[in-house]
Amino acid sequence: MLMANFVRKRVCSSLVTFWSLVVPITATVLIAKPVNAEEHTAELDQIVITGTRTPRALEDSPVRVEVITREDLDRLHARSLQDALRYVPGLILRDIGAKGGQAVYMQGLGPDRVLILIDGMPITASTGSTVDLSQIALMDVERIEVVKGALSALYGSSAMGGVINVITRENKAYFAATIMSDLGTYGRYGQDGKVDRRQLGGNLRWRKERASGEFAFDWRDTDGFDLDPDNWPTQSHDGNRLNLDFTGRYQLTDQWQLQFTPSYYRESLEKKFPFGPSLRLINGELAKRYRFGGGATWQDQQYNRQFDFTFLHDYFDDKTWRDNVRTQSRDYKRHTKHGLTRVDLSWQQPLGEQVYITTGALLQRETLERTRTNYRGGRIIRVDEIDGGKASRRAQEVFAQASVFTLSDQVEFLPGVRYQHDSDFGSKWTPKINVMWAPGEVLGRPLYLRAGIGQGYRVPNLRERYFNLDHGWFFVRGNPDLDPETSTSIQLGAEWLDPVSGLKLDLNFYHNRVKDLIGLAFAGAQGGVRILEYDNIRRATTQGLEAGVRLPEFGRFSSGLGYTLLLTEDRDTGKDLVRRPRHQLKGDVTLRLPEWRSELMLLGEWMSSEYVDARNINKSPSWSRFDLRLNVGLGRGLTGYLGIDNITNKYRDLTNPYDLRPVSPRLIYTGLRWDY
């Protein structure tokens, strides 16, 4: 009934808006490789794992999975997860406050409800709550899988909105290597027209008998940009980021494989900005992440059984500070320590010819410490910004899922359930079921229908419960009395494709009904300082549709388009949720020049206006952005590339407090990539 009312009352009017936008920009299209029959067949043969936790062919997955391949990452010049996700339809990337990174929204649910995984294991949030996408490098990545909708039954807390799984590659060559480097400039917004951005990355992959390994590194350095060069700098962060990653595998026996995955991340950033007519500030950050993982896999090929054991320790150490340039000492500094330790077990095996089961269990412990040191009048004052100095939580979870095929193999049922016990919030069951029906050919081409309903669940994180953040002009207060969030997520979709011409159409509806959604609310003022406190929104709804078309090749061109409708509501007030644009378009057009071994892509996105306050009075304006990507094969594994971000050089108005559009001006860069 909910979906019927949704379709009848809102979708039809929004589709009129959609097509009125599509017609004038038919050449603006969705991320899409030029497609021919062989390439499209290879795409459908891709193996994905995130939607079911078992390897499945993409077209056979009962859960809709969107894949960004290694080829896509190279064509887009993506160096971080932020770059890779920018043009995925339905995803919204947002700045993380004054931190400088970005986080992702999915189906109207915020970044704390989108679980970010690396090879199926979570990554600690860089702010105690939100994962910064810019910190995750991609030099060792094979593909990225995106699954939308509640997946708490499979992945536990924080998977209410969906899951993004970054999957590293398993080397099969005796020896392979890649190295790439580029230089970029912001022009008059940079450092006197000089080089403002420098990047260097690469990887080495080798295999010998039973052992294989890959070492990857990525170094990104920037001087930032200044949107007001004539005055005290108002700029992005300047500084550098470094990623070092290693993956080692050893085939102990024909059935046992061991894996070892240490990694290290470091960033050192500063940002200068004015605050008022005379106050000039510098914010700085030194962050380090130490990640150590590994495990073992046992496979029985004869009976199609598999056992996995994985362990992870992820430790994030973050030091930030603020300095008033008119004083001799720093105003304050903060030190945050965030640790995550977990052990996972899983077992997969068939039960007869029609049923395949997956079961698993995990133990997890999370800790968070945060202190602030103030420098006032020559005195040093140390304050714990978490009550008691340190917060922690533990969780024990088990889950089970069964893949059930009908006798005709046209219908597959995928029920599952998870039991979670949290040290602070007790026990919770989260069920789900997915169904896929492949009725056969429609108009001579295959049609796939998918449906799913599941429950989402998220316990309040340690930041929301215990942080007390004094920003000087406003204060953010944690709330230890927060209730866990729960949701019911409905997903309905249809996909029709023509493997010969490459034409692909898909339409997907979603509805998320959330209870106790956590957000910041105004809690009063004291001494002229605004106080914000985390609180529960008792009832909220996010719903809408995603529509996509990938057109057949036309000469040397390939094209497609993706549209997203997002409708949100605080059901207690009847108002829209803040920072959720109603309409979104994303796409690209690609020109291939085989005789020049070249490819040119024009990418575009448009976002409608959005409310910035809970009373729905003030709006941030709509905006559009266009990027250019050029790749030229130079022979012997060498590729030259050129990119322009924000071609039209449009960015937010810094004098308008309600303008929350992207802030980065035009960036032009060029580089080389060598593959051996």
XYZ file of C-alpha atoms in Angstrom:
676
model
C 0.000 0.000 0.000
C 2.822 2.374 0.832
C 4.506 1.820 -2.504
C 1.212 2.124 -4.382
C 0.457 5.495 -2.794
C 4.012 6.588 -3.452
C 3.792 5.725 -7.146
C 0.340 7.240 -7.623
C 0.850 10.543 -5.830
C 4.458 11.516 -6.452
C 6.334 9.560 -9.056
C 4.213 10.544 -12.046
C 4.643 14.271 -11.524
C 8.369 13.850 -10.975
C 8.747 11.826 -14.179
C 7.432 14.820 -16.113
C 10.252 16.871 -14.626
C 12.696 14.079 -15.400
C 11.891 13.872 -19.105
C 11.802 17.643 -19.480
C 15.405 17.609 -18.290
C 16.461 14.560 -20.295
C 15.356 15.790 -23.722
C 17.601 18.902 -23.883
C 20.676 16.982 -22.739
C 20.395 13.677 -24.548
C 24.144 13.749 -25.117
C 24.847 13.862 -21.377
C 25.097 10.333 -20.104
C 25.745 7.778 -17.377
C 29.204 6.285 -16.683
C 29.364 3.664 -19.381
C 32.094 1.971 -21.300
C 31.560 1.840 -25.043
C 29.623 -1.382 -25.381
C 29.601 -4.059 -28.002
C 28.240 -7.590 -27.703
C 31.503 -9.139 -26.484
C 32.181 -6.401 -23.970
C 28.629 -6.494 -22.644
C 28.716 -10.284 -22.286
C 31.966 -9.915 -20.326
C 30.278 -7.321 -18.105
C 27.405 -9.689 -17.315
C 29.885 -12.475 -16.559
C 31.479 -10.393 -13.792
C 31.560 -12.094 -10.416
C 30.225 -10.053 -7.504
C 30.057 -10.929 -3.829
C 28.719 -8.041 -1.722
C 24.965 -8.503 -2.244
C 24.931 -12.129 -1.079
C 28.378 -12.652 0.573
C 28.916 -15.458 -1.938
C 30.432 -15.259 -5.447
C 27.686 -14.754 -8.039
C 27.550 -13.693 -11.679
C 26.361 -10.083 -11.874
C 23.149 -10.806 -13.778
C 22.310 -13.751 -11.464
C 22.550 -11.792 -8.225
C 19.122 -11.498 -6.544
C 20.389 -8.288 -4.932
C 21.108 -5.373 -7.265
C 24.844 -4.648 -7.371
C 26.535 -1.750 -9.191
C 30.172 -2.338 -10.126
C 33.020 0.091 -10.792
C 35.750 -1.914 -12.522
C 39.507 -1.408 -12.635
C 39.093 -0.182 -16.218
C 36.568 2.417 -15.032
C 38.965 3.642 -12.340
C 41.776 4.072 -14.886
C 39.552 5.844 -17.398
C 38.272 8.226 -14.705
C 41.785 8.837 -13.274
C 40.335 7.927 -9.861
C 42.961 8.048 -7.130
C 40.677 7.800 -4.090
C 37.288 6.320 -3.258
C 35.922 9.861 -3.390
C 36.914 10.137 -7.084
C 35.461 6.713 -7.897
C 32.007 7.295 -6.375
C 31.396 10.826 -7.640
C 29.462 9.756 -10.735
C 27.611 6.708 -9.405
C 23.891 7.526 -9.833
C 22.026 8.004 -6.579
C 25.095 8.697 -4.437
C 25.624 12.145 -2.903
C 29.084 13.175 -1.680
C 29.314 15.776 1.083
C 32.178 17.640 2.739
C 32.894 16.478 6.300
C 32.561 19.816 8.078
C 35.838 21.710 8.180
C 37.851 18.518 7.914
C 38.424 18.630 4.178
C 37.359 15.102 3.222
C 34.081 13.758 1.872
C 31.451 11.251 2.968
C 28.646 9.513 1.063
C 24.829 9.596 1.344
C 22.746 6.763 -0.120
C 18.954 6.731 -0.628
C 18.685 9.793 1.609
C 20.484 8.137 4.529
C 23.648 9.735 5.876
C 27.236 8.464 5.858
C 27.000 6.900 9.330
C 24.433 4.528 7.790
C 26.523 3.518 4.757
C 29.011 0.792 5.610
C 32.417 1.103 3.916
C 34.312 -2.184 3.579
C 37.730 -3.185 2.256
C 37.637 -6.841 1.185
C 34.545 -7.329 3.317
C 36.001 -5.818 6.496
C 34.994 -2.385 7.891
C 37.284 0.612 8.153
C 37.368 2.866 11.206
C 35.715 6.245 10.853
C 38.224 9.084 10.719
C 36.011 11.336 12.859
C 34.738 8.690 15.252
C 31.586 8.529 13.183
C 32.114 9.059 9.444
C 34.532 7.439 6.978
C 36.475 9.981 4.897
C 36.418 8.660 1.312
C 39.467 10.720 0.320
C 41.650 8.632 2.662
C 41.080 5.364 0.764
C 43.496 4.978 -2.174
C 42.787 2.686 -5.141
C 46.130 1.591 -6.602
C 45.594 -2.029 -5.500
C 41.840 -2.186 -6.174
C 40.233 -4.613 -8.627
C 36.672 -3.297 -8.398
C 34.195 -1.479 -6.162
C 30.748 -2.944 -5.493
C 27.839 -0.720 -4.433
C 24.663 -2.188 -2.923
C 21.798 0.111 -1.894
C 19.178 -0.563 0.747
C 19.249 -2.046 4.237
C 21.808 -4.859 4.567
C 21.906 -5.136 8.348
C 20.900 -8.809 8.115
C 24.160 -9.517 6.273
C 26.534 -6.874 7.637
C 25.143 -5.680 10.961
C 24.978 -2.172 12.373
C 25.787 0.791 10.079
C 24.478 -0.938 6.932
C 21.018 0.689 7.050
C 21.483 2.665 3.842
C 23.721 0.270 1.963
C 27.238 -1.088 1.585
C 30.260 -0.061 -0.476
C 32.841 -2.839 -0.743
C 36.339 -2.012 -2.042
C 37.830 -5.258 -3.355
C 41.564 -5.569 -3.888
C 42.916 -7.679 -6.730
C 44.423 -11.107 -6.531
C 47.479 -11.214 -8.772
C 47.689 -14.049 -11.293
C 50.702 -12.865 -13.307
C 54.305 -13.891 -12.699
C 55.205 -10.199 -12.426
C 53.270 -7.011 -13.135
C 53.681 -3.352 -12.255
C 51.896 -0.030 -12.638
C 53.141 3.460 -11.968
C 51.311 6.736 -12.556
C 51.949 10.381 -11.851
C 50.238 13.666 -12.627
C 50.503 17.400 -11.985
C 47.618 19.867 -11.694
C 46.899 23.565 -11.296
C 44.003 25.708 -10.074
C 45.169 28.596 -12.242
C 44.639 32.028 -10.673
C 43.142 30.362 -7.572
C 46.352 28.455 -6.910
C 49.888 29.463 -6.031
C 50.634 32.135 -8.660
C 49.700 29.823 -11.522
C 52.255 27.192 -10.508
C 51.694 23.477 -9.943
C 49.198 23.130 -7.098
C 48.693 19.361 -7.017
C 51.187 16.521 -7.332
C 50.371 12.816 -7.295
C 52.497 9.691 -7.557
C 51.292 6.123 -7.175
C 52.046 2.600 -8.220
C 52.008 -1.067 -7.392
C 54.131 -4.183 -7.816
C 52.477 -7.608 -8.190
C 54.220 -10.950 -8.289
C 53.443 -14.649 -8.063
C 55.791 -17.595 -7.561
C 54.549 -21.136 -7.113
C 52.262 -21.001 -4.055
C 52.942 -17.407 -2.964
C 51.730 -14.103 -4.374
C 51.862 -10.519 -3.216
C 51.095 -6.929 -4.084
C 52.582 -3.737 -2.729
C 50.811 -0.462 -3.521
C 51.614 3.133 -2.652
C 49.906 6.438 -3.315
C 51.223 9.927 -2.477
C 49.057 13.001 -2.990
C 50.324 16.495 -2.262
C 48.437 19.766 -2.711
C 48.959 23.463 -2.050
C 45.190 23.923 -2.015
C 43.273 26.762 -3.611
C 42.289 30.273 -2.539
C 38.915 31.612 -3.671
C 39.788 35.153 -2.565
C 43.447 35.680 -3.573
C 43.393 39.408 -2.759
C 42.674 38.880 0.944
C 43.668 36.558 3.769
C 43.470 33.057 2.307
C 40.106 31.305 2.148
C 41.287 27.998 0.817
C 41.125 24.267 0.892
C 43.571 22.248 2.936
C 47.185 22.141 1.824
C 49.424 19.231 2.700
C 49.855 15.610 1.716
C 48.421 12.109 2.026
C 50.318 8.818 1.884
C 48.915 5.285 1.524
C 51.018 2.114 1.811
C 49.250 -1.228 1.321
C 50.467 -4.807 1.103
C 48.562 -8.008 0.372
C 50.272 -11.377 0.646
C 48.742 -14.791 -0.068
C 50.162 -18.259 0.430
C 48.572 -21.501 -0.818
C 49.408 -23.743 2.108
C 47.744 -26.838 0.601
C 45.329 -27.489 -2.238
C 42.520 -26.521 0.114
C 44.027 -23.983 2.529
C 45.071 -20.411 1.646
C 46.518 -17.858 4.072
C 46.261 -14.083 3.647
C 48.111 -11.182 5.254
C 47.081 -7.513 4.679
C 48.888 -4.753 6.595
C 48.436 -1.113 5.544
C 49.422 2.377 6.686
C 47.913 5.805 6.054
C 49.216 9.256 6.954
C 47.890 12.727 6.236
C 49.247 16.118 7.229
C 46.978 19.044 6.337
C 46.497 22.721 7.172
C 43.781 25.195 6.259
C 43.863 28.989 6.598
C 40.633 30.950 6.837
C 39.325 34.273 8.185
C 36.647 34.399 10.860
C 35.194 37.869 11.097
C 36.909 41.086 10.011
C 40.110 40.617 12.023
C 40.320 37.033 13.288
C 42.636 34.835 11.194
C 42.842 31.144 11.956
C 44.782 28.060 10.888
C 43.351 24.577 11.350
C 45.789 21.680 11.196
C 45.570 17.901 11.267
C 48.007 15.008 11.520
C 46.275 11.655 11.109
C 47.643 8.117 10.979
C 45.915 4.798 10.418
C 47.499 1.417 11.171
C 45.510 -1.467 9.730
C 46.462 -5.086 10.189
C 44.338 -7.915 8.819
C 44.616 -11.475 7.695
C 42.975 -14.828 7.741
C 42.597 -18.268 6.223
C 40.280 -19.864 3.678
C 39.466 -23.539 3.272
C 37.779 -24.684 0.051
C 36.340 -28.052 -0.894
C 35.821 -27.849 -4.656
C 34.227 -31.285 -4.895
C 31.335 -30.505 -2.546
C 31.289 -26.712 -3.064
C 32.014 -25.916 0.571
C 34.056 -23.058 2.007
C 35.198 -21.857 5.429
C 36.644 -18.379 6.066
C 38.401 -16.983 9.096
C 39.397 -13.305 9.116
C 40.717 -10.965 11.749
C 41.254 -7.209 11.758
C 42.782 -4.545 13.951
C 42.281 -0.992 12.695
C 43.722 1.872 14.740
C 43.235 5.546 13.828
C 45.268 8.253 15.578
C 44.213 11.838 14.843
C 45.698 15.106 16.106
C 44.058 18.409 15.192
C 44.716 21.964 16.278
C 43.620 25.544 15.779
C 45.959 28.517 15.799
C 45.105 32.216 15.901
C 47.955 33.849 13.966
C 47.757 36.931 16.229
C 48.714 34.905 19.295
C 52.034 33.299 20.177
C 50.645 29.842 20.947
C 48.002 27.547 19.572
C 44.439 28.026 20.776
C 43.963 24.320 21.384
C 44.772 20.858 20.120
C 42.753 17.633 20.108
C 43.905 14.049 20.166
C 41.560 11.260 19.082
C 42.273 7.542 19.243
C 39.803 5.188 17.586
C 40.349 1.425 17.620
C 38.459 -1.474 16.055
C 39.243 -5.163 16.614
C 37.119 -7.989 15.230
C 37.154 -11.661 14.295
C 34.834 -13.121 11.626
C 33.928 -16.723 10.812
C 31.768 -17.900 7.905
C 30.704 -21.217 6.404
C 29.114 -21.919 3.018
C 27.745 -25.196 1.682
C 24.899 -26.604 -0.439
C 21.938 -28.473 1.012
C 20.784 -30.628 -1.855
C 20.537 -29.252 -5.377
C 18.215 -26.292 -4.753
C 19.501 -24.701 -1.527
C 22.818 -23.045 -0.664
C 23.375 -21.758 2.857
C 25.762 -19.178 4.293
C 26.280 -18.795 8.037
C 28.669 -16.708 10.071
C 29.592 -15.137 13.386
C 31.718 -12.240 14.598
C 33.175 -10.727 17.731
C 33.964 -7.007 17.723
C 35.298 -4.396 20.128
C 35.470 -0.668 19.454
C 37.170 2.004 21.584
C 37.309 5.791 21.388
C 39.382 8.330 23.311
C 39.415 12.093 22.783
C 41.150 14.833 24.732
C 41.446 18.583 24.218
C 44.323 20.744 25.425
C 43.584 24.488 25.778
C 46.270 27.176 25.951
C 44.997 30.195 27.880
C 47.085 32.942 29.440
C 50.166 30.777 29.599
C 48.225 27.952 31.233
C 47.717 24.489 29.778
C 44.306 22.982 30.524
C 43.583 19.368 29.544
C 39.951 18.317 29.109
C 38.474 14.901 28.340
C 35.914 15.414 25.584
C 34.488 11.981 26.318
C 32.959 11.481 29.725
C 35.231 9.181 31.665
C 38.103 9.688 29.204
C 37.392 6.571 27.148
C 34.342 4.910 25.621
C 33.999 1.389 24.317
C 31.416 -1.037 23.022
C 31.405 -4.746 22.211
C 29.224 -6.774 19.885
C 28.620 -10.457 19.241
C 26.668 -11.380 16.133
C 25.564 -14.441 14.154
C 23.781 -14.577 10.811
C 22.346 -17.106 8.388
C 21.184 -16.892 4.784
C 19.721 -19.447 2.375
C 19.657 -19.214 -1.400
C 16.631 -21.214 -2.566
C 16.034 -21.960 -6.264
C 12.749 -23.092 -7.773
C 12.661 -26.155 -10.005
C 12.586 -23.970 -13.131
C 15.531 -21.855 -11.901
C 13.548 -18.752 -12.944
C 12.891 -17.650 -9.365
C 15.365 -17.425 -6.510
C 14.501 -16.648 -2.893
C 17.177 -15.278 -0.579
C 15.957 -15.109 3.038
C 18.345 -14.192 5.835
C 18.457 -13.130 9.469
C 21.017 -11.698 11.887
C 21.141 -11.750 15.660
C 23.172 -8.976 17.262
C 23.973 -8.454 20.909
C 25.493 -5.091 21.817
C 27.137 -4.487 25.182
C 25.168 -1.235 25.636
C 21.899 -1.839 23.763
C 21.148 -5.516 24.207
C 19.860 -7.870 21.536
C 18.230 -7.347 18.165
C 17.024 -9.594 15.316
C 17.188 -8.166 11.769
C 15.513 -10.278 9.046
C 15.384 -9.756 5.272
C 14.318 -11.512 2.094
C 15.207 -10.917 -1.539
C 13.568 -12.418 -4.610
C 14.695 -12.463 -8.227
C 12.514 -13.556 -11.133
C 13.915 -14.031 -14.613
C 10.695 -14.592 -16.612
C 12.558 -14.917 -19.902
C 12.700 -12.642 -22.904
C 10.622 -9.513 -23.432
C 10.779 -8.087 -26.962
C 13.397 -10.717 -27.637
C 15.730 -9.651 -24.828
C 16.179 -10.870 -21.216
C 14.311 -9.222 -18.331
C 15.264 -9.425 -14.662
C 12.909 -8.465 -11.818
C 14.212 -8.017 -8.274
C 12.474 -7.268 -4.987
C 13.637 -7.091 -1.421
C 12.430 -6.137 2.025
C 14.669 -6.004 5.045
C 15.163 -4.372 8.383
C 17.973 -1.943 9.080
C 19.497 -1.431 12.504
C 22.166 0.905 13.844
C 23.262 1.525 17.394
C 24.370 5.093 18.200
C 28.096 5.357 17.656
C 30.518 6.458 20.336
C 30.848 9.967 18.924
C 27.104 10.597 19.034
C 26.877 9.388 22.605
C 29.990 10.747 24.278
C 31.686 13.548 22.320
C 31.592 17.081 23.763
C 33.094 19.328 21.079
C 33.838 22.987 21.825
C 34.312 24.810 18.511
C 34.456 28.249 20.146
C 31.406 29.752 18.438
C 29.265 26.627 18.836
C 29.272 23.524 21.024
C 28.315 19.961 19.997
C 27.136 17.794 22.853
C 26.842 14.024 22.858
C 23.743 12.302 24.146
C 24.207 9.036 26.088
C 20.409 8.502 26.102
C 20.072 8.052 22.343
C 17.995 5.132 21.086
C 19.172 2.801 18.301
C 17.887 3.508 14.793
C 15.682 0.953 13.064
C 14.269 0.941 9.549
C 12.230 -1.048 7.091
C 13.655 -0.959 3.582
C 11.730 -1.934 0.437
C 13.505 -2.277 -2.927
C 11.758 -3.040 -6.240
C 13.591 -3.100 -9.556
C 13.497 -4.169 -13.184
C 16.391 -4.508 -15.628
C 16.059 -5.098 -19.389
C 19.069 -5.413 -21.638
C 20.140 -6.202 -25.173
C 23.566 -7.898 -25.201
C 23.897 -7.378 -28.959
C 23.369 -3.609 -29.225
C 24.335 -2.731 -25.646
C 20.983 -1.084 -24.858
C 20.185 -1.345 -21.145
C 17.221 0.020 -19.180
C 16.702 -0.207 -15.446
C 14.149 1.216 -13.032
C 14.323 0.826 -9.265
C 11.980 2.025 -6.521
C 13.008 2.324 -2.882
C 11.224 3.139 0.366
C 12.947 3.451 3.752
C 10.841 4.034 6.847
C 13.141 4.966 9.741
C 12.486 5.168 13.461
C 14.703 7.176 15.846
C 16.916 8.650 13.096
C 19.827 10.412 14.808
C 20.750 13.990 13.921
C 21.906 17.277 15.439
C 19.276 19.542 16.989
C 19.497 23.029 18.511
C 19.543 22.690 22.307
C 19.865 26.342 23.373
C 22.591 28.921 23.883
C 24.919 29.825 26.723
C 27.106 32.919 26.846
C 26.443 33.605 23.156
C 27.543 30.080 22.181
C 25.032 27.919 20.253
C 24.643 24.418 21.688
C 23.825 21.520 19.373
C 22.962 18.076 20.715
C 22.437 14.708 19.057
C 18.823 13.644 19.253
C 16.423 11.112 17.744
C 13.966 12.022 14.991
C 11.200 9.660 15.948
C 9.793 8.982 12.485
C 11.327 9.715 9.087
C 10.874 8.476 5.529
C 13.129 8.456 2.478
C 11.767 7.132 -0.797
C 12.079 7.591 -4.523
C 13.266 5.992 -7.704
C 16.384 5.527 -9.782
C 16.101 5.296 -13.564
C 18.956 4.579 -15.954
C 19.428 4.119 -19.671
C 22.528 3.003 -21.515
C 22.128 3.647 -25.223
C 23.524 1.542 -28.085
C 26.741 2.726 -29.706
C 26.212 5.379 -32.336
C 29.264 5.537 -34.558
C 32.172 6.273 -32.246
C 29.968 7.498 -29.417
C 28.520 5.708 -26.416
C 26.088 7.284 -24.005
C 23.635 6.821 -21.153
C 21.891 8.734 -18.385
C 20.978 8.227 -14.734
C 18.214 10.046 -12.831
C 17.391 9.862 -9.114
C 14.277 11.098 -7.346
C 14.561 11.472 -3.561
C 11.587 12.361 -1.344
C 12.175 12.708 2.398
C 9.989 13.610 5.352
C 10.239 14.119 9.077
C 6.865 12.505 9.774
C 6.440 14.335 13.096
C 6.738 17.805 11.529
C 5.836 17.098 7.889
C 9.046 18.863 6.780
C 11.747 17.616 4.400
C 14.974 16.301 5.908
C 17.862 18.731 5.447
C 20.611 18.400 2.826
C 18.620 15.977 0.642
C 18.144 17.285 -2.933
C 14.977 16.042 -4.607
C 16.370 15.539 -8.123
C 19.726 14.367 -9.419
C 21.108 13.667 -12.889
C 24.465 12.059 -13.628
C 26.004 10.968 -16.878
C 28.709 11.027 -19.525
C 29.278 10.872 -23.251
C 32.295 8.992 -24.595
C 34.062 9.395 -27.935
C 36.464 6.644 -29.056
C 39.161 7.227 -31.665
C 40.755 3.797 -32.247
C 43.162 5.029 -34.917
C 44.604 7.442 -32.345
C 44.273 4.935 -29.478
C 42.342 7.659 -27.677
C 39.187 8.089 -25.672
C 37.491 11.334 -24.632
C 34.818 11.477 -21.909
C 32.582 14.354 -20.880
C 30.993 13.737 -17.483
C 28.213 15.810 -15.968
C 26.026 15.982 -12.919
C 23.136 18.214 -11.864
C 21.655 18.500 -8.388
C 18.465 20.364 -7.468
C 18.176 22.812 -4.570
C 17.967 21.483 -1.000
C 16.798 22.700 2.376
C 19.540 23.574 4.869
C 17.390 23.973 7.994
C 14.836 21.756 9.701
C 12.076 24.395 9.364
C 12.442 24.287 5.548
C 12.902 28.050 5.200
C 16.339 28.410 3.625
C 17.652 26.566 0.579
C 21.034 25.936 -0.974
C 20.768 26.560 -4.753
C 20.832 23.911 -7.460
C 24.113 23.334 -9.258
C 25.756 21.528 -12.142
C 29.269 20.357 -12.833
C 31.099 19.025 -15.889
C 34.426 17.181 -16.029
C 36.604 16.090 -18.951
C 38.776 12.968 -19.211
C 41.179 12.209 -22.075
C 43.229 8.998 -22.357
C 45.783 8.429 -25.132
C 47.669 5.166 -25.688
C 51.340 5.884 -26.381
C 52.510 2.299 -26.868
C 54.526 -0.176 -24.765
C 52.036 0.025 -21.896
C 52.286 3.826 -21.649
C 49.132 5.959 -21.434
C 48.990 9.728 -21.332
C 45.999 11.393 -19.730
C 44.515 14.845 -19.242
C 41.677 15.919 -16.978
C 39.670 19.049 -16.257
C 37.493 19.137 -13.141
C 34.696 21.725 -12.994
C 35.076 22.962 -16.574
C 32.657 25.870 -16.088
C 34.473 26.968 -12.896
C 31.302 27.312 -10.799
C 31.519 27.091 -7.015
C 29.678 28.224 -3.921
C 29.237 31.848 -2.867
C 31.203 32.113 0.374
C 29.272 35.237 1.409
C 25.991 33.292 1.430
C 25.733 31.101 4.567
C 23.007 29.014 2.912
C 25.049 28.199 -0.194
C 26.387 24.664 0.327
C 27.313 23.851 -3.261
C 30.750 22.300 -3.991
C 33.578 24.683 -3.236
C 36.409 23.531 -5.518
C 37.238 25.740 -8.551
C 38.487 24.512 -11.926
C 41.420 22.085 -11.806
C 43.494 21.125 -14.859
C 45.931 18.226 -14.631
C 47.951 15.919 -16.869
C 49.887 12.735 -16.252
C 51.287 9.395 -17.418
C 50.507 5.792 -16.501
C 52.766 2.850 -17.310
C 51.514 -0.736 -17.086
C 53.911 -3.652 -17.336
